[in-house]
Amino acid sequence: MNDRMNRISGVRPKRGPRGLILEVGSDDARCVVPPELDVPDVDLDEVLGGAARSVLPHLPQVTEVEVARHYAHLASMNFGVDSGMYPLGSCTMKYNPRINEDAARLEGFAALHPAQPVGAIQGALELMVTLADVLGEISGLPSVTLQPAAGAHGELTALLCFRAFHTANGGPRSRVIIPDTAHGTNPATVSMCGYEVTTVPSDDRGRVDLVALREALDTDVAALMLTNPNTVGLFDDQILEITAAVHEVGALAYCDGANLNAIMGVSRPGDMGFDALHINLHKTFSTPHGGGGPGAGPVCVTPSLGAFLPGPIPVKYDDGTYGLSTPECSIGRVRSSYGNFGVLVRAYTYVRALGGAGIKEAAEQAVLSANYLKERLKHTYELPFDRHCMHEFVLSGRRQKKEHGVRALDIAKRLLDYGFHPPTVYFPLIVEEALMIEPTETEPLADLDRFADVMIAIAEEASTDPDTVKGAPYSTPVRRVDEARAVKRPDLRWSVGE
Ligand SMILES: *Cc1c(COP(=O)(O)O)cnc(C)c1O
């Protein structure tokens, strides 16, 4: 059947790229028919004083059904959380409940203009004040800015506050300490803030090596940046000693809270001794994520650092009305308007829908899902740190590479053929052939089991038929790309007629 179909000229492959919207349609196709003119006809060129363009723009000429099919096809070529399990460790690709979208589309939110006077946006300000209070409570760090537009932007905001704090207290200091498991944005943030990075190693249990940390600490150190639970998916049980050691030299402790999925409603970074953290609403709080779209990386800090936060900050006055206030020693704005307001509405809806008990339950479920998968897979793949994990865990494909020449990348690509998005690979850097798996709390048990079965089947295939694994994927719109060339010589243009 397939062979016969392919012989009919003009039949396009179902899933492959089909071209641009400009290649669809015909010159007389119309999607919209404007109403009859009920005002006098004018010569545009005359009105514009001869400035009208002489050549018409090359715009798509398509019917409504062609538009619908074109974009539905593009969407079907993509893989998203709504298509299947997306266990991309550290990125928390959880399901985005549709009620969040409903709320964000309410006209009273969606049609607001950021320049409207404070008196006309009381509801929006109330939402932001309430969301900030919730984040302050979850983190144990009560002073909050919602302005940053992403996690990395939150890191930058917090470190600029740290710099302002130290400068006000004698000098900015020169170094920031980061463990070797850190997310790549951490060292980038440190450099952007004019600090030098000092890396500390992990111990054999995946925690910060406390002895090395103590050696690295002195009064040149401005801060420690730490992810807890860290990117190996482990909770650092020495956290109180770590933050105390940092404070002893007058430095500040920063928590990379991009991913609070394991601890929200269970333990609080503020209680662990951290002075600041950012939270990715587009991870933990179920707002859409990926494709470079809008996100939000609110920053929560201790009351004494609150004076340095960017402004203006939405506040509630004693008379029950809402307004804006800029902190005393504010580092200034980091984002126009109020940040990505639509994302804030979605996150607010999520926390209101779950409630306090629901947030804790989501965290517990995320940890349970990860531990379940870890136990199912740890005999097939190497598990470098065989401890109770948090919301994610890291396997190593070292055995498959050594015995059959099949790498973590090959396993990741083969998963695509089975309808799963691959886990994060080759991160964190301390694990060879790393496969970092985060199932999240929203995955049904049947899908967790299917994923485990497929991972085990791929390991089996790696031993019996390694070339098949190495050639994957076979079923995707785009087969395996040359990754080095894609980075060094990206070809992002579509040539008409190709
Ligand atoms: C995702 C992530 C970040 C960066 O967040 P962006 O919104 O992508 O800038 C930082 N740290 C950790 C641990 C992350 O997982």
Short mmCIF file of C-alpha atoms and ligand atoms in Angstrom, two decimals:
data_model
loop_
_atom_site.label_atom_id
_atom_site.label_comp_id
_atom_site.label_asym_id
_atom_site.label_seq_id
_atom_site.Cartn_x
_atom_site.Cartn_y
_atom_site.Cartn_z
CA MET A 1 0.00 0.00 0.00
CA ASN A 2 2.75 2.41 0.98
CA ASP A 3 4.73 1.61 -2.14
CA ARG A 4 1.73 2.20 -4.31
CA MET A 5 0.95 5.50 -2.64
CA ASN A 6 4.47 6.75 -3.07
CA ARG A 7 4.27 6.11 -6.81
CA ILE A 8 1.39 8.53 -7.20
CA SER A 9 3.14 11.79 -8.04
CA GLY A 10 2.43 14.65 -5.73
CA VAL A 11 1.63 12.48 -2.72
CA ARG A 12 3.60 13.92 0.13
CA PRO A 13 5.04 11.96 3.00
CA LYS A 14 2.66 12.18 5.94
CA ARG A 15 5.09 13.30 8.63
CA GLY A 16 7.99 14.93 6.80
CA PRO A 17 8.46 18.63 6.20
CA ARG A 18 6.09 19.80 3.47
CA GLY A 19 7.26 23.31 2.80
CA LEU A 20 6.30 26.82 3.72
CA ILE A 21 2.85 28.38 3.84
CA LEU A 22 4.09 30.42 0.84
CA GLU A 23 4.21 27.24 -1.22
CA VAL A 24 0.60 26.35 -0.50
CA GLY A 25 -2.48 27.85 -2.15
CA SER A 26 -2.95 29.81 -5.35
CA ASP A 27 -3.16 33.42 -6.48
CA ASP A 28 -6.94 33.65 -6.22
CA ALA A 29 -7.25 31.81 -2.88
CA ARG A 30 -8.62 33.89 -0.02
CA CYS A 31 -9.05 33.16 3.65
CA VAL A 32 -10.91 36.32 4.58
CA VAL A 33 -13.42 38.21 2.45
CA PRO A 34 -13.62 41.81 3.65
CA PRO A 35 -17.08 43.43 3.82
CA GLU A 36 -18.25 45.80 1.09
CA LEU A 37 -16.63 49.21 1.34
CA ASP A 38 -18.97 51.67 3.09
CA VAL A 39 -16.59 54.67 3.01
CA PRO A 40 -15.22 56.59 0.02
CA ASP A 41 -12.52 54.79 -1.96
CA VAL A 42 -9.16 56.64 -1.83
CA ASP A 43 -5.89 56.29 -3.70
CA LEU A 44 -3.44 55.08 -1.05
CA ASP A 45 -0.42 56.34 -2.96
CA GLU A 46 -1.93 59.83 -3.02
CA VAL A 47 -2.69 59.74 0.71
CA LEU A 48 0.88 58.62 1.43
CA GLY A 49 2.35 61.27 -0.86
CA GLY A 50 3.82 58.76 -3.31
CA ALA A 51 5.30 56.53 -0.58
CA ALA A 52 3.12 53.45 -1.22
CA ARG A 53 5.09 50.41 -2.38
CA SER A 54 4.92 49.65 -6.07
CA VAL A 55 5.41 45.88 -5.81
CA LEU A 56 2.94 43.89 -3.74
CA PRO A 57 4.47 41.93 -0.80
CA HIS A 58 4.89 38.19 -1.31
CA LEU A 59 2.17 37.07 1.13
CA PRO A 60 0.54 33.65 1.38
CA GLN A 61 -2.60 33.26 -0.76
CA VAL A 62 -4.44 30.44 0.93
CA THR A 63 -7.89 29.28 1.92
CA GLU A 64 -8.86 28.70 5.53
CA VAL A 65 -8.67 24.92 5.18
CA GLU A 66 -5.15 25.21 3.77
CA VAL A 67 -4.07 27.35 6.72
CA ALA A 68 -5.61 24.90 9.19
CA ARG A 69 -3.99 21.87 7.55
CA HIS A 70 -0.62 23.54 7.16
CA TYR A 71 -0.29 24.41 10.85
CA ALA A 72 -1.92 21.20 12.09
CA HIS A 73 0.70 19.32 10.08
CA LEU A 74 3.54 21.38 11.54
CA ALA A 75 2.18 20.73 15.04
CA SER A 76 1.99 16.99 14.36
CA MET A 77 5.69 16.94 13.42
CA ASN A 78 6.57 18.20 16.87
CA PHE A 79 6.77 16.29 20.14
CA GLY A 80 5.32 17.86 23.27
CA VAL A 81 4.10 17.02 26.75
CA ASP A 82 0.66 16.48 25.20
CA SER A 83 2.10 13.85 22.80
CA GLY A 84 3.77 11.61 25.32
CA MET A 85 6.16 11.23 28.23
CA TYR A 86 8.91 13.83 28.20
CA PRO A 87 11.36 12.81 30.96
CA LEU A 88 13.90 15.57 30.28
CA GLY A 89 15.76 15.72 33.58
CA SER A 90 16.24 19.13 35.21
CA CYS A 91 13.70 20.63 32.78
CA THR A 92 10.54 19.36 34.55
CA MET A 93 8.33 18.83 31.53
CA LYS A 94 5.11 18.26 33.45
CA TYR A 95 1.61 18.45 32.05
CA ASN A 96 0.20 21.99 31.76
CA PRO A 97 -3.40 21.83 33.05
CA ARG A 98 -5.87 23.45 30.66
CA ILE A 99 -7.49 25.46 33.43
CA ASN A 100 -4.30 27.56 33.53
CA GLU A 101 -4.93 28.50 29.90
CA ASP A 102 -8.57 29.32 30.59
CA ALA A 103 -7.57 31.73 33.35
CA ALA A 104 -4.83 33.39 31.27
CA ARG A 105 -7.36 34.03 28.50
CA LEU A 106 -9.92 35.77 30.73
CA GLU A 107 -10.45 39.14 29.14
CA GLY A 108 -9.83 40.97 32.41
CA PHE A 109 -6.27 39.60 32.36
CA ALA A 110 -5.49 39.09 28.68
CA ALA A 111 -6.73 42.51 27.50
CA LEU A 112 -4.94 44.60 30.15
CA HIS A 113 -2.39 47.14 28.99
CA PRO A 114 0.74 47.44 31.14
CA ALA A 115 0.49 51.23 31.10
CA GLN A 116 -3.01 51.30 32.62
CA PRO A 117 -3.14 53.30 35.87
CA VAL A 118 -2.83 51.38 39.13
CA GLY A 119 -6.48 52.08 39.97
CA ALA A 120 -7.58 50.18 36.85
CA ILE A 121 -5.47 47.03 37.43
CA GLN A 122 -6.25 46.23 41.07
CA GLY A 123 -7.18 42.63 40.24
CA ALA A 124 -3.91 42.01 38.39
CA LEU A 125 -1.93 43.53 41.27
CA GLU A 126 -3.83 41.38 43.77
CA LEU A 127 -2.96 38.28 41.74
CA MET A 128 0.73 39.21 41.70
CA VAL A 129 0.83 40.03 45.43
CA THR A 130 -0.88 36.71 46.25
CA LEU A 131 1.43 34.71 43.97
CA ALA A 132 4.48 36.41 45.49
CA ASP A 133 3.17 35.55 48.99
CA VAL A 134 2.69 31.91 47.98
CA LEU A 135 6.20 31.68 46.53
CA GLY A 136 7.59 33.37 49.63
CA GLU A 137 5.85 30.80 51.80
CA ILE A 138 6.93 27.81 49.70
CA SER A 139 10.55 28.99 49.63
CA GLY A 140 10.77 30.38 53.17
CA LEU A 141 12.21 33.57 51.65
CA PRO A 142 9.50 36.23 51.93
CA SER A 143 10.72 39.13 49.75
CA VAL A 144 9.85 38.40 46.14
CA THR A 145 10.19 39.91 42.67
CA LEU A 146 8.17 38.44 39.80
CA GLN A 147 9.99 40.43 37.10
CA PRO A 148 12.65 38.02 35.77
CA ALA A 149 11.60 36.35 32.53
CA ALA A 150 13.48 33.03 32.93
CA GLY A 151 15.53 30.98 35.34
CA ALA A 152 18.87 32.30 34.14
CA HIS A 153 17.43 35.83 34.33
CA GLY A 154 16.44 35.15 37.94
CA GLU A 155 20.00 34.01 38.71
CA LEU A 156 21.34 37.22 37.19
CA THR A 157 18.86 39.32 39.17
CA ALA A 158 19.77 37.64 42.46
CA LEU A 159 23.49 37.86 41.89
CA LEU A 160 23.19 41.56 41.03
CA CYS A 161 21.38 41.98 44.36
CA PHE A 162 24.20 40.09 46.11
CA ARG A 163 26.73 42.35 44.42
CA ALA A 164 24.81 45.45 45.53
CA PHE A 165 24.55 44.04 49.07
CA HIS A 166 28.31 43.34 49.33
CA THR A 167 29.18 46.70 47.74
CA ALA A 168 27.05 48.41 50.41
CA ASN A 169 28.92 46.40 53.05
CA GLY A 170 32.53 47.12 52.14
CA GLY A 171 33.12 45.78 48.62
CA PRO A 172 31.62 43.50 45.96
CA ARG A 173 34.13 40.65 46.60
CA SER A 174 35.52 38.66 43.67
CA ARG A 175 34.58 34.98 43.57
CA VAL A 176 31.51 32.73 43.51
CA ILE A 177 31.71 29.02 44.37
CA ILE A 178 29.81 26.48 42.29
CA PRO A 179 29.82 22.68 42.64
CA ASP A 180 30.76 20.52 39.65
CA THR A 181 27.16 19.31 39.26
CA ALA A 182 25.85 22.83 38.56
CA HIS A 183 23.56 23.75 35.69
CA GLY A 184 25.46 25.57 32.91
CA THR A 185 23.58 28.80 33.51
CA ASN A 186 25.21 29.16 36.96
CA PRO A 187 28.80 29.81 35.80
CA ALA A 188 27.46 31.96 32.95
CA THR A 189 25.57 34.13 35.45
CA VAL A 190 28.65 34.45 37.63
CA SER A 191 30.74 35.73 34.71
CA MET A 192 28.03 38.14 33.60
CA CYS A 193 28.03 39.65 37.08
CA GLY A 194 31.79 40.23 36.94
CA TYR A 195 32.74 37.44 39.33
CA GLU A 196 35.18 34.58 38.94
CA VAL A 197 34.00 30.96 39.22
CA THR A 198 35.57 28.59 41.73
CA THR A 199 34.46 24.99 41.24
CA VAL A 200 34.20 22.53 44.12
CA PRO A 201 33.98 18.77 43.52
CA SER A 202 31.31 16.34 44.68
CA ASP A 203 31.99 13.54 47.15
CA ASP A 204 31.38 9.87 46.39
CA ARG A 205 27.76 10.19 47.52
CA GLY A 206 27.02 12.98 45.03
CA ARG A 207 27.04 15.73 47.66
CA VAL A 208 29.22 18.85 47.90
CA ASP A 209 32.66 17.88 49.20
CA LEU A 210 32.56 19.81 52.48
CA VAL A 211 36.32 19.75 53.02
CA ALA A 212 36.98 21.20 49.56
CA LEU A 213 34.27 23.80 50.13
CA ARG A 214 35.83 24.92 53.43
CA GLU A 215 39.21 25.24 51.71
CA ALA A 216 37.74 27.40 48.96
CA LEU A 217 35.93 29.76 51.33
CA ASP A 218 37.48 33.08 52.32
CA THR A 219 36.44 36.73 52.48
CA ASP A 220 36.89 37.13 48.68
CA VAL A 221 33.93 34.83 48.19
CA ALA A 222 30.68 36.66 47.44
CA ALA A 223 28.43 33.61 47.28
CA LEU A 224 27.89 29.91 46.86
CA MET A 225 25.41 28.84 44.17
CA LEU A 226 23.85 25.46 44.85
CA THR A 227 21.04 23.33 43.54
CA ASN A 228 19.38 21.23 46.23
CA PRO A 229 18.27 18.61 45.42
CA ASN A 230 21.19 18.75 43.00
CA THR A 231 21.29 17.81 39.35
CA VAL A 232 22.13 14.19 40.18
CA GLY A 233 18.70 14.14 41.83
CA LEU A 234 20.08 13.86 45.35
CA PHE A 235 19.26 15.89 48.43
CA ASP A 236 22.40 17.27 50.08
CA ASP A 237 21.88 16.30 53.72
CA GLN A 238 24.82 18.49 54.84
CA ILE A 239 23.02 21.60 53.69
CA LEU A 240 22.91 23.29 57.10
CA GLU A 241 26.67 22.85 57.55
CA ILE A 242 27.25 24.14 54.02
CA THR A 243 25.22 27.34 54.40
CA ALA A 244 26.69 27.95 57.88
CA ALA A 245 30.23 27.70 56.47
CA VAL A 246 29.32 30.16 53.71
CA HIS A 247 27.86 32.65 56.19
CA GLU A 248 30.91 32.37 58.43
CA VAL A 249 33.03 34.21 55.84
CA GLY A 250 30.31 36.80 55.24
CA ALA A 251 29.29 35.27 51.90
CA LEU A 252 25.70 34.61 50.78
CA ALA A 253 24.07 31.30 49.86
CA TYR A 254 22.12 31.08 46.61
CA CYS A 255 19.77 28.23 45.78
CA ASP A 256 19.14 27.44 42.14
CA GLY A 257 15.48 26.56 42.63
CA ALA A 258 14.63 26.20 38.93
CA ASN A 259 13.24 22.88 39.91
CA LEU A 260 11.39 22.79 43.22
CA ASN A 261 9.39 19.75 42.25
CA ALA A 262 10.77 17.46 44.93
CA ILE A 263 10.58 19.84 47.87
CA MET A 264 7.66 22.23 47.39
CA GLY A 265 5.40 22.00 50.41
CA VAL A 266 7.88 19.61 52.08
CA SER A 267 11.04 21.57 52.93
CA ARG A 268 12.01 25.20 52.43
CA PRO A 269 15.28 26.61 51.05
CA GLY A 270 14.96 29.52 53.52
CA ASP A 271 15.06 27.01 56.39
CA MET A 272 18.15 25.38 54.86
CA GLY A 273 20.02 28.67 55.30
CA PHE A 274 19.77 30.01 51.76
CA ASP A 275 19.55 33.78 51.32
CA ALA A 276 17.98 33.75 47.87
CA LEU A 277 16.61 31.50 45.18
CA HIS A 278 14.88 31.69 41.83
CA ILE A 279 11.95 29.49 40.89
CA ASN A 280 11.10 28.56 37.31
CA LEU A 281 7.34 28.92 37.00
CA HIS A 282 7.69 27.21 33.60
CA LYS A 283 9.03 24.12 35.34
CA THR A 284 7.66 23.63 38.84
CA PHE A 285 4.44 25.61 38.41
CA SER A 286 3.23 23.97 35.21
CA THR A 287 3.32 26.89 32.81
CA PRO A 288 4.23 26.15 29.17
CA HIS A 289 7.88 25.66 28.52
CA GLY A 290 10.26 25.31 25.65
CA GLY A 291 10.69 26.76 22.22
CA GLY A 292 12.09 29.93 23.74
CA GLY A 293 8.60 31.09 24.66
CA PRO A 294 7.83 33.30 27.63
CA GLY A 295 8.75 31.91 31.02
CA ALA A 296 9.16 33.44 34.47
CA GLY A 297 11.93 33.14 37.04
CA PRO A 298 10.74 34.94 40.20
CA VAL A 299 13.41 35.57 42.83
CA CYS A 300 12.75 35.13 46.56
CA VAL A 301 15.16 36.59 49.14
CA THR A 302 15.53 37.24 52.86
CA PRO A 303 13.96 40.48 54.19
CA SER A 304 17.39 42.13 54.48
CA LEU A 305 18.15 41.49 50.81
CA GLY A 306 14.65 42.63 49.87
CA ALA A 307 15.86 46.23 49.85
CA PHE A 308 17.95 45.46 46.74
CA LEU A 309 15.30 43.73 44.63
CA PRO A 310 14.28 45.19 41.29
CA GLY A 311 11.26 47.44 41.35
CA PRO A 312 8.50 48.30 41.14
CA ILE A 313 7.01 45.52 43.28
CA PRO A 314 3.21 45.09 43.61
CA VAL A 315 2.16 45.67 47.24
CA LYS A 316 -1.00 45.58 49.34
CA TYR A 317 -1.76 48.64 51.50
CA ASP A 318 -3.46 48.58 54.89
CA ASP A 319 -6.70 49.90 53.42
CA GLY A 320 -6.95 46.78 51.23
CA THR A 321 -5.99 48.47 47.95
CA TYR A 322 -2.98 47.55 45.83
CA GLY A 323 -0.14 49.63 44.44
CA LEU A 324 3.51 49.56 43.39
CA SER A 325 6.59 50.21 45.45
CA THR A 326 10.29 50.32 44.60
CA PRO A 327 12.69 48.94 47.26
CA GLU A 328 15.03 51.42 48.92
CA CYS A 329 18.35 50.28 47.37
CA SER A 330 16.83 48.65 44.29
CA ILE A 331 19.18 47.45 41.54
CA GLY A 332 16.56 48.87 39.12
CA ARG A 333 14.32 47.19 36.60
CA VAL A 334 15.33 43.87 35.03
CA ARG A 335 12.28 43.55 32.78
CA SER A 336 9.75 45.90 31.23
CA SER A 337 6.24 46.18 32.69
CA TYR A 338 5.42 43.50 35.28
CA GLY A 339 7.33 40.56 33.79
CA ASN A 340 5.52 37.91 31.78
CA PHE A 341 2.11 38.49 33.31
CA GLY A 342 0.31 35.69 31.41
CA VAL A 343 2.75 33.18 32.89
CA LEU A 344 2.06 34.56 36.37
CA VAL A 345 -1.69 34.03 35.87
CA ARG A 346 -1.07 30.39 34.88
CA ALA A 347 1.15 29.73 37.91
CA TYR A 348 -1.35 31.42 40.23
CA THR A 349 -4.12 29.22 38.83
CA TYR A 350 -1.99 26.13 39.36
CA VAL A 351 -1.31 26.85 43.04
CA ARG A 352 -4.94 27.79 43.68
CA ALA A 353 -6.15 24.62 41.96
CA LEU A 354 -3.79 22.41 43.99
CA GLY A 355 -3.90 24.20 47.34
CA GLY A 356 -1.29 23.67 50.06
CA ALA A 357 -1.97 19.96 50.48
CA GLY A 358 -2.03 19.41 46.71
CA ILE A 359 1.35 21.07 46.24
CA LYS A 360 2.91 18.77 48.83
CA GLU A 361 1.22 15.75 47.25
CA ALA A 362 2.55 16.72 43.79
CA ALA A 363 6.09 16.82 45.21
CA GLU A 364 5.68 13.44 46.91
CA GLN A 365 4.27 11.91 43.74
CA ALA A 366 7.16 13.31 41.65
CA VAL A 367 9.67 11.70 44.04
CA LEU A 368 7.75 8.43 44.06
CA SER A 369 7.62 8.30 40.23
CA ALA A 370 11.38 8.90 39.97
CA ASN A 371 12.23 6.27 42.58
CA TYR A 372 9.91 3.76 40.92
CA LEU A 373 11.65 4.18 37.55
CA LYS A 374 15.08 4.14 39.18
CA GLU A 375 14.34 0.80 40.82
CA ARG A 376 12.97 -0.66 37.58
CA LEU A 377 16.02 0.41 35.56
CA LYS A 378 18.99 0.12 37.92
CA HIS A 379 19.79 -3.47 37.01
CA THR A 380 19.81 -2.79 33.26
CA TYR A 381 21.78 0.46 33.34
CA GLU A 382 24.49 1.50 35.77
CA LEU A 383 23.28 3.70 38.62
CA PRO A 384 26.29 5.72 39.81
CA PHE A 385 24.66 6.89 43.05
CA ASP A 386 22.46 4.15 44.44
CA ARG A 387 20.57 6.27 46.96
CA HIS A 388 16.99 7.32 47.46
CA CYS A 389 16.53 10.00 44.79
CA MET A 390 14.39 13.11 44.66
CA HIS A 391 12.39 14.16 41.55
CA GLU A 392 15.00 12.82 39.11
CA PHE A 393 17.87 10.34 38.89
CA VAL A 394 20.89 9.81 36.68
CA LEU A 395 21.77 6.52 34.98
CA SER A 396 24.97 5.87 33.09
CA GLY A 397 25.12 4.20 29.67
CA ARG A 398 28.77 3.28 30.37
CA ARG A 399 28.10 -0.47 30.25
CA GLN A 400 26.29 -0.29 26.89
CA LYS A 401 29.09 1.86 25.47
CA LYS A 402 31.89 -0.39 26.70
CA GLU A 403 30.28 -3.69 25.74
CA HIS A 404 28.45 -2.81 22.52
CA GLY A 405 29.65 0.64 21.41
CA VAL A 406 26.16 2.06 21.94
CA ARG A 407 26.25 5.51 23.47
CA ALA A 408 23.75 7.44 25.61
CA LEU A 409 22.98 9.52 22.53
CA ASP A 410 22.03 6.38 20.55
CA ILE A 411 19.73 5.21 23.34
CA ALA A 412 18.13 8.66 23.45
CA LYS A 413 17.52 8.63 19.68
CA ARG A 414 16.08 5.11 19.76
CA LEU A 415 13.54 6.18 22.40
CA LEU A 416 12.03 8.53 19.81
CA ASP A 417 11.02 5.54 17.70
CA TYR A 418 9.02 4.24 20.66
CA GLY A 419 7.16 7.52 21.17
CA PHE A 420 9.12 8.89 24.11
CA HIS A 421 11.05 12.12 24.32
CA PRO A 422 14.61 11.26 25.41
CA PRO A 423 15.90 12.12 28.86
CA THR A 424 18.62 14.74 29.26
CA VAL A 425 21.95 13.25 28.12
CA TYR A 426 25.59 14.04 28.95
CA PHE A 427 24.53 16.18 31.92
CA PRO A 428 25.52 16.43 34.72
CA LEU A 429 29.11 16.30 33.56
CA ILE A 430 30.34 14.20 36.48
CA VAL A 431 28.52 11.09 35.18
CA GLU A 432 29.92 9.36 32.10
CA GLU A 433 27.29 8.72 29.36
CA ALA A 434 24.69 10.34 31.63
CA LEU A 435 20.97 9.72 31.13
CA MET A 436 19.09 12.07 33.46
CA ILE A 437 15.49 11.02 33.92
CA GLU A 438 12.70 13.11 35.46
CA PRO A 439 9.26 11.55 35.02
CA THR A 440 7.34 14.26 37.01
CA GLU A 441 4.19 13.66 39.04
CA THR A 442 1.85 13.90 36.07
CA GLU A 443 2.90 10.63 34.35
CA PRO A 444 0.39 7.79 34.74
CA LEU A 445 1.78 4.51 36.10
CA ALA A 446 1.06 2.76 32.78
CA ASP A 447 3.33 5.21 30.96
CA LEU A 448 6.08 4.87 33.56
CA ASP A 449 5.93 1.11 33.02
CA ARG A 450 5.94 1.45 29.25
CA PHE A 451 8.98 3.73 29.46
CA ALA A 452 10.82 1.25 31.69
CA ASP A 453 9.93 -1.64 29.36
CA VAL A 454 11.22 0.29 26.36
CA MET A 455 14.47 1.29 28.10
CA ILE A 456 15.04 -2.37 28.96
CA ALA A 457 14.19 -3.44 25.39
CA ILE A 458 16.68 -0.91 23.99
CA ALA A 459 19.43 -2.24 26.27
CA GLU A 460 18.64 -5.73 24.96
CA GLU A 461 18.69 -4.48 21.39
CA ALA A 462 22.06 -2.79 22.07
CA SER A 463 23.52 -6.22 22.83
CA THR A 464 21.91 -8.15 19.96
CA ASP A 465 21.67 -5.55 17.19
CA PRO A 466 23.75 -2.48 18.12
CA ASP A 467 23.70 -1.04 14.58
CA THR A 468 19.94 -0.61 14.68
CA VAL A 469 20.23 1.44 17.85
CA LYS A 470 23.09 3.48 16.42
CA GLY A 471 21.09 4.34 13.29
CA ALA A 472 18.00 5.55 15.15
CA PRO A 473 15.64 7.32 14.88
CA TYR A 474 13.75 5.83 11.93
CA SER A 475 10.22 7.10 12.47
CA THR A 476 10.68 10.85 13.02
CA PRO A 477 10.09 13.62 10.45
CA VAL A 478 13.80 14.39 10.59
CA ARG A 479 16.25 11.50 11.00
CA ARG A 480 19.51 11.79 12.91
CA VAL A 481 21.22 15.10 12.29
CA ASP A 482 24.93 15.76 12.21
CA GLU A 483 25.07 17.49 15.57
CA ALA A 484 28.48 19.11 15.12
CA ARG A 485 27.48 20.55 11.74
CA ALA A 486 24.11 21.65 13.10
CA VAL A 487 25.91 23.71 15.74
CA LYS A 488 28.76 25.03 13.60
CA ARG A 489 26.91 25.60 10.31
CA PRO A 490 23.21 25.83 11.11
CA ASP A 491 21.04 25.93 7.99
CA LEU A 492 17.79 27.44 9.16
CA ARG A 493 16.40 28.59 5.82
CA TRP A 494 13.91 26.70 3.72
CA SER A 495 14.57 27.08 0.02
CA VAL A 496 11.34 27.35 -1.92
CA GLY A 497 10.67 24.28 -4.04
CA GLU A 498 13.12 22.01 -2.19
C1 LIG B 1 16.32 25.12 33.66
C2 LIG B 1 17.33 25.41 34.68
C3 LIG B 1 17.93 26.68 34.75
C4 LIG B 1 17.69 27.77 33.71
O1 LIG B 1 16.36 28.15 33.54
P1 LIG B 1 15.92 28.91 32.19
O2 LIG B 1 14.50 29.33 32.42
O3 LIG B 1 16.09 27.93 31.09
O4 LIG B 1 16.84 30.10 32.01
C5 LIG B 1 18.83 26.91 35.77
N1 LIG B 1 19.13 25.94 36.65
C6 LIG B 1 18.59 24.71 36.62
C7 LIG B 1 18.97 23.69 37.65
C8 LIG B 1 17.67 24.39 35.62
O5 LIG B 1 17.14 23.16 35.57
#
